[in-house]
Short mmCIF file of C-alpha atoms in Angstrom, two decimals:
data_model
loop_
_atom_site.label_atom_id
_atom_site.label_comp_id
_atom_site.label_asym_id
_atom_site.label_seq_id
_atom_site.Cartn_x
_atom_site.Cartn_y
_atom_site.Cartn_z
CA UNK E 17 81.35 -122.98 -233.11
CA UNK E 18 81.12 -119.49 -234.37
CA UNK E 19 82.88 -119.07 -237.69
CA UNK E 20 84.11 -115.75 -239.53
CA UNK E 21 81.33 -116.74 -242.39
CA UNK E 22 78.69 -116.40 -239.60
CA UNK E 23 79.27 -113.99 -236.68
CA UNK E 24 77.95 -113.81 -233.82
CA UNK E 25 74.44 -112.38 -233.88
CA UNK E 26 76.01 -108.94 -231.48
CA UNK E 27 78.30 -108.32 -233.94
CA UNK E 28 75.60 -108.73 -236.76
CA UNK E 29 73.65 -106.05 -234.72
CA UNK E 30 76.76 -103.69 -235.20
CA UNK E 31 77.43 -104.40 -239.29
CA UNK E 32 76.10 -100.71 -240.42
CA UNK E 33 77.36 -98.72 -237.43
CA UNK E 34 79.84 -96.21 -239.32
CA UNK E 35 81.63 -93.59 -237.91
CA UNK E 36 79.02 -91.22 -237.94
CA UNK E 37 77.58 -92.23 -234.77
CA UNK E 38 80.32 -90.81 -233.13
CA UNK E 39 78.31 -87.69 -233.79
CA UNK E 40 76.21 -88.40 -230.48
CA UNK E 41 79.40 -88.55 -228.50
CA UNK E 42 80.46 -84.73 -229.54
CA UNK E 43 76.91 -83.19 -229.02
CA UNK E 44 76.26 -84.91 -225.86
CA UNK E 45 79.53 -83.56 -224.55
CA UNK E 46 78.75 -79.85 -225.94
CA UNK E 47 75.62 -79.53 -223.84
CA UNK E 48 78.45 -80.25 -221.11
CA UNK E 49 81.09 -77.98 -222.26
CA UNK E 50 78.91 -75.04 -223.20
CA UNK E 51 77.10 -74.89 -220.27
CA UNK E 52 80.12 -74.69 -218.00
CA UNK E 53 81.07 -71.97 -220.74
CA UNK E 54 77.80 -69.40 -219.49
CA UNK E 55 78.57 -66.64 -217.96
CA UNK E 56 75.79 -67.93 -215.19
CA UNK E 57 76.98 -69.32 -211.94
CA UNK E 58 74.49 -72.02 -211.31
CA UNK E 59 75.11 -74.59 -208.73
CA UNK E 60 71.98 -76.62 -210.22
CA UNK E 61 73.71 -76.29 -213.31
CA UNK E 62 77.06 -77.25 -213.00
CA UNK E 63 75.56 -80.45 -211.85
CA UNK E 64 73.85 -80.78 -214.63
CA UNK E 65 76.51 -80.48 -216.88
CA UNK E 66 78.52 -83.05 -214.80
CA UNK E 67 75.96 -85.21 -215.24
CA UNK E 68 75.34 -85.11 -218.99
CA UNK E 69 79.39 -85.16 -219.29
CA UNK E 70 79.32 -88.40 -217.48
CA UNK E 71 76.99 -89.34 -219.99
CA UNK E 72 78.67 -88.33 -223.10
CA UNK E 73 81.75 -90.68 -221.42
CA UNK E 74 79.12 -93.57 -221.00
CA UNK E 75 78.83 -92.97 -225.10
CA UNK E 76 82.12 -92.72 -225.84
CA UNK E 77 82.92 -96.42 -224.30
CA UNK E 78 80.27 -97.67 -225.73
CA UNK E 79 80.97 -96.43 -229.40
CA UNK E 80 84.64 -97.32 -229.19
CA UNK E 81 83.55 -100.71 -228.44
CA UNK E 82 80.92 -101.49 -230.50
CA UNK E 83 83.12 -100.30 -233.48
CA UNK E 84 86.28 -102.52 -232.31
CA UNK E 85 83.45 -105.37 -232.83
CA UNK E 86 82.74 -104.06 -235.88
CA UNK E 87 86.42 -103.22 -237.56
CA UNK E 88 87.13 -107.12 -236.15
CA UNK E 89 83.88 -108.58 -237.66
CA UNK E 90 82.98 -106.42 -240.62
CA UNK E 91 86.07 -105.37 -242.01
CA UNK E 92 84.86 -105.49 -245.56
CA UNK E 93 82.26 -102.97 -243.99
CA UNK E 94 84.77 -101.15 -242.29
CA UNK E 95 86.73 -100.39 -245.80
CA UNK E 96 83.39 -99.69 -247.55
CA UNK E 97 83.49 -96.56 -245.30
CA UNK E 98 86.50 -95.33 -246.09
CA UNK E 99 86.06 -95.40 -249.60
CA UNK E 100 82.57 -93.79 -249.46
CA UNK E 101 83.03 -90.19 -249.94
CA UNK E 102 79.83 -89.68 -248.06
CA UNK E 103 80.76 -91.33 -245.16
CA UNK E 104 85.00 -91.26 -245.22
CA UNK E 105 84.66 -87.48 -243.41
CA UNK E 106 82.74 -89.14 -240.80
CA UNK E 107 86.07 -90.45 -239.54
CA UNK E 108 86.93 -86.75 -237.88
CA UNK E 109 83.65 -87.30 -235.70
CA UNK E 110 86.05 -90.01 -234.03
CA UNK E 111 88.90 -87.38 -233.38
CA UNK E 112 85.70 -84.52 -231.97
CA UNK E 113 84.69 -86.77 -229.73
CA UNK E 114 87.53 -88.00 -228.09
CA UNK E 115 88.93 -84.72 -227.73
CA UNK E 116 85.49 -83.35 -226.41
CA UNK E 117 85.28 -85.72 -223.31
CA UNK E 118 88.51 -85.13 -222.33
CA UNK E 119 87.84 -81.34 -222.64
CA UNK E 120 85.13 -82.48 -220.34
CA UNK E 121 86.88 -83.80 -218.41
CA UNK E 122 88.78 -81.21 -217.00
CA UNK E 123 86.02 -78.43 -217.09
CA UNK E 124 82.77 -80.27 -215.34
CA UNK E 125 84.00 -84.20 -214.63
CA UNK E 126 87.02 -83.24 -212.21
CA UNK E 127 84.01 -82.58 -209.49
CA UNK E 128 83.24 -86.14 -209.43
CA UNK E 129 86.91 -87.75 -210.47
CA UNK E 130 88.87 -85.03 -209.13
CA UNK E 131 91.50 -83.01 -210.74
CA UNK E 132 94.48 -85.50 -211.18
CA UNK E 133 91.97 -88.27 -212.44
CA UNK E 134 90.99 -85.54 -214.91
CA UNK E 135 93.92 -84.33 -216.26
CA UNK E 136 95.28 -88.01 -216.82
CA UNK E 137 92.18 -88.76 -218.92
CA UNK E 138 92.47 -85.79 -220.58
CA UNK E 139 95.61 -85.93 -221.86
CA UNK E 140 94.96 -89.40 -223.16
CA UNK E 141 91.87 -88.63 -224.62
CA UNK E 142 93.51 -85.20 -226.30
CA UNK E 143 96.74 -87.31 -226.96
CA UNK E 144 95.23 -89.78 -229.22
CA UNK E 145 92.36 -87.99 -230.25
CA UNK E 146 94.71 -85.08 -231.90
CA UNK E 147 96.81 -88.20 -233.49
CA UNK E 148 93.17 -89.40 -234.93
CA UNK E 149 92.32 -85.84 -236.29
CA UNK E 150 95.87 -84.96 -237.74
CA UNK E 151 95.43 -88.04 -239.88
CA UNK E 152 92.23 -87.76 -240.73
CA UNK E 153 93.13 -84.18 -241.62
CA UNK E 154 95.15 -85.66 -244.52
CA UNK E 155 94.01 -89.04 -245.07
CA UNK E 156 90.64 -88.44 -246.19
CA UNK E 157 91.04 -85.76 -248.30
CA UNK E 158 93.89 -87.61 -250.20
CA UNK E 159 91.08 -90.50 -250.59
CA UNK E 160 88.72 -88.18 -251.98
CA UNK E 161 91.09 -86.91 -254.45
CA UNK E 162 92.77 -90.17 -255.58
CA UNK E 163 89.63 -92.81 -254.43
CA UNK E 164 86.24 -91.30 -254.26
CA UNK E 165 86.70 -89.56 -257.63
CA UNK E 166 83.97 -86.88 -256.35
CA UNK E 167 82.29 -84.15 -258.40
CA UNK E 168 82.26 -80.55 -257.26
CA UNK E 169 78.04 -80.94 -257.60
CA UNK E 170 78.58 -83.28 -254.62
CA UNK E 171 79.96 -81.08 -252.36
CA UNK E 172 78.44 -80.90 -248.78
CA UNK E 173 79.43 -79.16 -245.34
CA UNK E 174 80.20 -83.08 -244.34
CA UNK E 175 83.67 -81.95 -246.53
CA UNK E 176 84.89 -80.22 -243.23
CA UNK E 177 84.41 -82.88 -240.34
CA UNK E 178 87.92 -84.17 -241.18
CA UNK E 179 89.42 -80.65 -241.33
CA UNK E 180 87.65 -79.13 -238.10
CA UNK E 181 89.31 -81.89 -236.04
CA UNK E 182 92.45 -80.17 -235.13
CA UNK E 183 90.70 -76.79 -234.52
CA UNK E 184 89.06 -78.53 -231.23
CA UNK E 185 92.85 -79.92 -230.57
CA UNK E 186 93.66 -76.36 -230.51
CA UNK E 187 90.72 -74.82 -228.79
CA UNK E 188 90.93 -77.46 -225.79
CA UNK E 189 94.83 -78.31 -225.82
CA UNK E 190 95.39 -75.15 -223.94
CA UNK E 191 93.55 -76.52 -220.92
CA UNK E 192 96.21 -79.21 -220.11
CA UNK E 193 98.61 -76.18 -220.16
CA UNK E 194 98.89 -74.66 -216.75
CA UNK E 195 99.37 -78.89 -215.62
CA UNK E 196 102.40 -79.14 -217.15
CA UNK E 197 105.91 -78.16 -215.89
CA UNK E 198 106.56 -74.36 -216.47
CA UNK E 199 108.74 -72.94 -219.33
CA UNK E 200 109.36 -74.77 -222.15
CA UNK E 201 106.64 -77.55 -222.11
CA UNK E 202 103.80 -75.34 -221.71
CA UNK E 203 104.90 -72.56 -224.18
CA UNK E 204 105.59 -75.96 -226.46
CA UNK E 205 102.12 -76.98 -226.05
CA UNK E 206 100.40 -73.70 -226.50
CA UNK E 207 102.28 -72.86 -229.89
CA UNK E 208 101.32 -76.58 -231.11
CA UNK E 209 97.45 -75.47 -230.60
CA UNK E 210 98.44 -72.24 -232.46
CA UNK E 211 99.83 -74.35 -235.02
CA UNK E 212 96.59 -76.23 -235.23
CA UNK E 213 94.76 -73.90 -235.36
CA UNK E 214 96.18 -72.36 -238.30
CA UNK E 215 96.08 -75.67 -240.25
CA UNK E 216 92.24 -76.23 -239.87
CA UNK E 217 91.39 -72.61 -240.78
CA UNK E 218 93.72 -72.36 -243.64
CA UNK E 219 92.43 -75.84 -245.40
CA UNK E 220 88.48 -74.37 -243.91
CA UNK E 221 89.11 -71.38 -245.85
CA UNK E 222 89.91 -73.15 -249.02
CA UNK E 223 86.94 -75.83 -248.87
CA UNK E 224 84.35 -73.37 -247.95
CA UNK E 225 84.23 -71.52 -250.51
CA UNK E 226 83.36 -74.60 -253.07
CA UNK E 227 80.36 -75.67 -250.23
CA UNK E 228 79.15 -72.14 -250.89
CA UNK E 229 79.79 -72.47 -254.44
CA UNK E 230 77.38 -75.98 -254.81
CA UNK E 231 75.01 -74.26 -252.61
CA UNK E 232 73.98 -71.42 -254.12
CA UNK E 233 74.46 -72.86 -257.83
CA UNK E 234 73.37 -76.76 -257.21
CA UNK E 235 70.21 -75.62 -255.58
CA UNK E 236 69.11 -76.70 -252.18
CA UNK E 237 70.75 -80.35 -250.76
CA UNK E 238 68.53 -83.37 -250.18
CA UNK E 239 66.24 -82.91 -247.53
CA UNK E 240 68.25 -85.77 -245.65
CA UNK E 241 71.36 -83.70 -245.63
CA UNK E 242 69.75 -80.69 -245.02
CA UNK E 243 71.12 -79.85 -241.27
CA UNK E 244 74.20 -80.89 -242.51
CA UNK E 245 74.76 -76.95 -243.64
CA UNK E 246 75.00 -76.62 -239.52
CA UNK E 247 78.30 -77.82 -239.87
CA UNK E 248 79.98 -75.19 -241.03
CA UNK E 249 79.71 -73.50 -237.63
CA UNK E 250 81.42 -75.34 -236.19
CA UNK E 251 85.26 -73.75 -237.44
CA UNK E 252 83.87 -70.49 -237.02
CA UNK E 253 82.45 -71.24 -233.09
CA UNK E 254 85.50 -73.57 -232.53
CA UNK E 255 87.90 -70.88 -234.03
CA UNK E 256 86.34 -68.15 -231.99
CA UNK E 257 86.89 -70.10 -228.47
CA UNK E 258 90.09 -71.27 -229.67
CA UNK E 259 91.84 -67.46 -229.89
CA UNK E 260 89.49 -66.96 -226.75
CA UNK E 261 91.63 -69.79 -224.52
CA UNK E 262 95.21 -68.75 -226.18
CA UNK E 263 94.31 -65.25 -224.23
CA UNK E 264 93.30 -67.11 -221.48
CA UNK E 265 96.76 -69.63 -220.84
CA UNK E 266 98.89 -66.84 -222.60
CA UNK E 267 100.01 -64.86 -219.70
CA UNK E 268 103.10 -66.02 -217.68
CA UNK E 269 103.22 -68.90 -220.59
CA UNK E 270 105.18 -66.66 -223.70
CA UNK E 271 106.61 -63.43 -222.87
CA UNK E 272 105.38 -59.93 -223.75
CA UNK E 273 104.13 -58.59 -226.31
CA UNK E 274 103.07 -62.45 -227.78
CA UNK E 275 101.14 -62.89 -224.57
CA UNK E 276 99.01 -59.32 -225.14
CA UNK E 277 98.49 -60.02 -228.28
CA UNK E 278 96.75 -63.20 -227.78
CA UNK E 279 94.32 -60.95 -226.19
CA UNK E 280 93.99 -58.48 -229.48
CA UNK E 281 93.53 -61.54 -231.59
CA UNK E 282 90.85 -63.24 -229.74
CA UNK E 283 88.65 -59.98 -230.29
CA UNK E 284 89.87 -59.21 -233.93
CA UNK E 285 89.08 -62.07 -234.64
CA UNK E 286 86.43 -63.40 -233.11
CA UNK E 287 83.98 -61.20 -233.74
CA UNK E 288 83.93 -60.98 -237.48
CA UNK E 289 83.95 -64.36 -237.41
CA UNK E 290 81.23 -64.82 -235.07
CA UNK E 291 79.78 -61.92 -237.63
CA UNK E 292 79.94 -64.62 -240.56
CA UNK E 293 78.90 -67.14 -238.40
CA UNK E 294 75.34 -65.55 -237.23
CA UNK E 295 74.53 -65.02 -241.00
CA UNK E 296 75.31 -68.78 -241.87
CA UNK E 297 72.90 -69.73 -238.67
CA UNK E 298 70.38 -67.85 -240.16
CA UNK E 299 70.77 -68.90 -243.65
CA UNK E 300 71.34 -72.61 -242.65
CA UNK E 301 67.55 -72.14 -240.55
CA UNK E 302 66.04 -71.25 -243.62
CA UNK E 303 67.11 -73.86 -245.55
CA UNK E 304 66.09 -76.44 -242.55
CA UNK E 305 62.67 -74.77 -242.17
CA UNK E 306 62.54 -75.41 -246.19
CA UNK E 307 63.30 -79.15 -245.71
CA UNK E 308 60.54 -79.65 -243.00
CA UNK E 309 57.74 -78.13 -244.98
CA UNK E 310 58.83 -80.72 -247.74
CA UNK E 311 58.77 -83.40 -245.71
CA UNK E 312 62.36 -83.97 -243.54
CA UNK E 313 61.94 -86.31 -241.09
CA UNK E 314 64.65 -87.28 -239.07
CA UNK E 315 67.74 -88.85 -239.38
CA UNK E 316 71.30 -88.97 -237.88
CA UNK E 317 72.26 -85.85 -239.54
CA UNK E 318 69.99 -83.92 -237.15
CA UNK E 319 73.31 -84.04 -234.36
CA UNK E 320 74.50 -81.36 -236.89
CA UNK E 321 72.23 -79.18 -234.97
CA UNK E 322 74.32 -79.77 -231.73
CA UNK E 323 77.98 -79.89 -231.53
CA UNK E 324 78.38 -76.94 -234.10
CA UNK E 325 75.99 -74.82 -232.20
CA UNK E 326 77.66 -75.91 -228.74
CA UNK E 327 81.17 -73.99 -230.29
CA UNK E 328 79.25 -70.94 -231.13
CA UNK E 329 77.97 -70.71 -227.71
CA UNK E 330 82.23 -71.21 -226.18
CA UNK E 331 82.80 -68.97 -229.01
CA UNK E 332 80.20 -65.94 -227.70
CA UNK E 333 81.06 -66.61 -224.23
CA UNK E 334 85.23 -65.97 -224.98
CA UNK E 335 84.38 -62.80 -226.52
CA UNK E 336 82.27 -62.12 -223.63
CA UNK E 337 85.12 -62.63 -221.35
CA UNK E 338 87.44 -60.59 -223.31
CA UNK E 339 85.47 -57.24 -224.37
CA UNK E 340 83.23 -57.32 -221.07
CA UNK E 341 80.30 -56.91 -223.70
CA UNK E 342 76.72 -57.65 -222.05
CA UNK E 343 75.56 -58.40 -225.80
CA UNK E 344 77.91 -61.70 -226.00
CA UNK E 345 76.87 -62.85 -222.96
CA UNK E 346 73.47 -62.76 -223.92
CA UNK E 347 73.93 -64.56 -227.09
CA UNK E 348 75.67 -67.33 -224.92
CA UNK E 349 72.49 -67.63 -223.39
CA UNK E 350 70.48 -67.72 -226.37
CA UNK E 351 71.93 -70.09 -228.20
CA UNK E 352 72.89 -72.40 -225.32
CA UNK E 353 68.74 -72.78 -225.39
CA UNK E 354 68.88 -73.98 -229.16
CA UNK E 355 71.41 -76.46 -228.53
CA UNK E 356 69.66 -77.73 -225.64
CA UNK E 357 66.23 -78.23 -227.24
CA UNK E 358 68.31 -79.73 -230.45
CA UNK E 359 70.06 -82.18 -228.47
CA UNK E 360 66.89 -83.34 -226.68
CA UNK E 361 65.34 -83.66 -229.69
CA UNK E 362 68.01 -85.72 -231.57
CA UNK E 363 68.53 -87.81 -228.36
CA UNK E 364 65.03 -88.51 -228.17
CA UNK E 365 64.25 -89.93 -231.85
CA UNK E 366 68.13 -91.47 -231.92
CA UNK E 367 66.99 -93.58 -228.78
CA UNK E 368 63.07 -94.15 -230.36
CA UNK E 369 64.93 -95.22 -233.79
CA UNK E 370 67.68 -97.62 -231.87
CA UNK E 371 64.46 -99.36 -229.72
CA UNK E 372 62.91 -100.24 -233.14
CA UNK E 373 66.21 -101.05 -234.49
CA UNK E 374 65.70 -98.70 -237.46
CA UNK E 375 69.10 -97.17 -237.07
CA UNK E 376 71.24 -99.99 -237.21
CA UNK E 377 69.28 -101.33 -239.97
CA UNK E 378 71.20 -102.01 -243.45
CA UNK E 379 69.85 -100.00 -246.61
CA UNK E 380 66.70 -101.30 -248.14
CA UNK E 381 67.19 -103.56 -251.11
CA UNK E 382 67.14 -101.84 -254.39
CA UNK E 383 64.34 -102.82 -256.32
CA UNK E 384 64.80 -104.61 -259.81
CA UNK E 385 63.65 -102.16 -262.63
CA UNK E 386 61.59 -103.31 -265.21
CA UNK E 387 63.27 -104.08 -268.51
CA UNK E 388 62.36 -101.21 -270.93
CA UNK E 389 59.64 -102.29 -273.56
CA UNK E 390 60.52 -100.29 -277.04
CA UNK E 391 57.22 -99.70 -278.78
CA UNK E 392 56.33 -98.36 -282.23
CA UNK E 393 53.65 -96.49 -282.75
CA UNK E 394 51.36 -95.96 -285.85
CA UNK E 395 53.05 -93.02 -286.44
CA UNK E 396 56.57 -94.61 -286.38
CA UNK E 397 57.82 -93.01 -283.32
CA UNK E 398 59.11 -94.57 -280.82
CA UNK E 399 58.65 -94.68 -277.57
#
């Protein structure tokens, strides 16, 4: 008989799977959701992006399972988490990725479930994955101020996972609007998402400036953490597509002149941002090319290099939509190739490490240090 002091050896398998791992989930589904984004009308790859959708929802099921097994198994585990302040933040990764299936859902998966299949799992999926980011968005930052005691030298782009989680509420609630009754329940929805969206850039605005702050004063991050610094894109990308669909839904949803300016916004807006955000791409590649000439080899943080890139590439291709600017569409392009090659990559060495079993390994034991021998020497120093 299996006993809570020894469990079962598949829940053993599943003791150091945190929250992080959701992480897969949300840049597996950006390959899907960016590419349906392009302003290229592929047949070959709309299928693909079905596909790798599919995929991300294969992940999704897999990771919600595996971490029921290991809330009911390794609860001591579980609580270790949330009281790490390098791992609490992980818990908006959750929120990201149910939110980006369901997006999914309703841009590329309806051509295999079809639409009403789609729009039911999306508004579960953006139901409770909004609910899971919205108390994230205050939970873990009241942890780190009353639990984790942090210091401001430990300050990392990790910081905004929790925060960026309702900015995807608001950049993908708007596609559930036009299935919901006219009037009232669609303008409802659409100002919620506005709502949103001003809570996550407000409390972005105020953290970002103390991640810049450590950065340029603390001197370059561990090389581990490195493409962590990719995060930060994603509330500028995500902010940029999410103005980008409130023109989109707008019209017919609020009246005039709320509904044209929507369509001001998502240009005054987005491209400044997207300004800021090309600079911090650049600047965050430097510090990664850095990192591998020391030595960076891979780890889990390399998905940093995927979802955050995926919501530049929405982001380029709303403002490509709304100023009719060749230049946007080509950066669509161009960066939908980085995020490609980055999630191959990070798929590829997250599937070589689970084989071995390296990733679900526990930390290495910390070696005993030698007692410290005080000697005296002639000279009466000591040493």
């Amino acid at each position: 008989m299996v006993t809570a002091a020894h469990p079962l050896p598949r829940a053993m398998a599943v003791r150091h799977l945190g929250p992080h791992w959701y992480a897969t989930v949300m840049g597996t589904a950006a390959v899907a959701l960016a590419g349906t984004a392009l302003p290229l009308r592929l047949p070959a790859l709309r299928t693909a992006c079905t596909a790798i959708w599919a995929l991300s929802l294969a992940l999704l099921l897999a990771l919600l399972a595996a971490r029921a097994l290991h809330w009911t198994h390794h609860r001591d585990q579980a609580r270790a988490h949330l009281l790490d302040p390098a791992t609490a933040p992980f818990y908006g990764c959750l929120s990201m990725a149910l939110l980006a299936v369901g997006g999914g859902a309703l841009t590329v998966g309806r051509d295999w479930t079809g639409t009403r299949a789609a729009v039911a799992l999306d508004a579960v999926l953006f139901t409770a994955g909004t609910a899971v980011g919205l108390a994230a968005a205050v939970a873990v930052p009241y942890l780190m101020a009353v639990r984790h005691r942090v210091e401001p030298g430990q300050a990392t782009a990790v910081w905004l996972l929790p925060l960026v989680a309702p900015m995807v509420s608001a950049a993908l609630g708007p596609l559930l609007v036009p299935h919901l009754p006219p009037g009232q329940p669609r303008e409802t929805l659409l100002f919620a998402c506005v709502a949103m969206f001003g809570l996550s850039l407000l409390a972005t605005l105020v953290t970002l400036p103390v991640i810049y702050a450590r950065l340029l004063t603390g001197g370059p991050l561990p090389l581990a953490l490195t493409p962590t610094l990719f995060l930060v894109l994603g509330p500028l990308g995500q902010s940029t597509t999410a103005v980008g669909t409130f023109a989109d839904v707008a019209p017919g949803v609020v009246p005039a002149p709320y509904s044209d300016g929507f369509g001001v916004l998502a240009v005054l807006y987005g491209v400044p941002v997207m300004g800021f955000a090309l600079l911090w791409f650049c600047l965050a590649a430097a510090h990664v090319r850095r990192a591998r000439r020391h030595g960076m080899g891979f780890a889990m943080t390399w998905w940093a290099f995927t979802f955050p890139v995926g919501t530049c590439v929405t982001g380029a291709a709303a403002l490509a939509r709304h100023t009719g600017l060749v230049a946007f569409e080509g950066l669509a392009v161009a960066l939908y190739g980085v995020l490609v090659a980055a999630w191959v990559t990070a798929a590829a060495h997250t599937a070589r490490g689970l084989l071995s079993g390296e990733l679900l390994a526990g930390p290495p034991p910390v070696p005993v240090a030698p007692r410290p021998v005080t000697v005296r020497t002639t000279s009466g120093a000591v040493r």
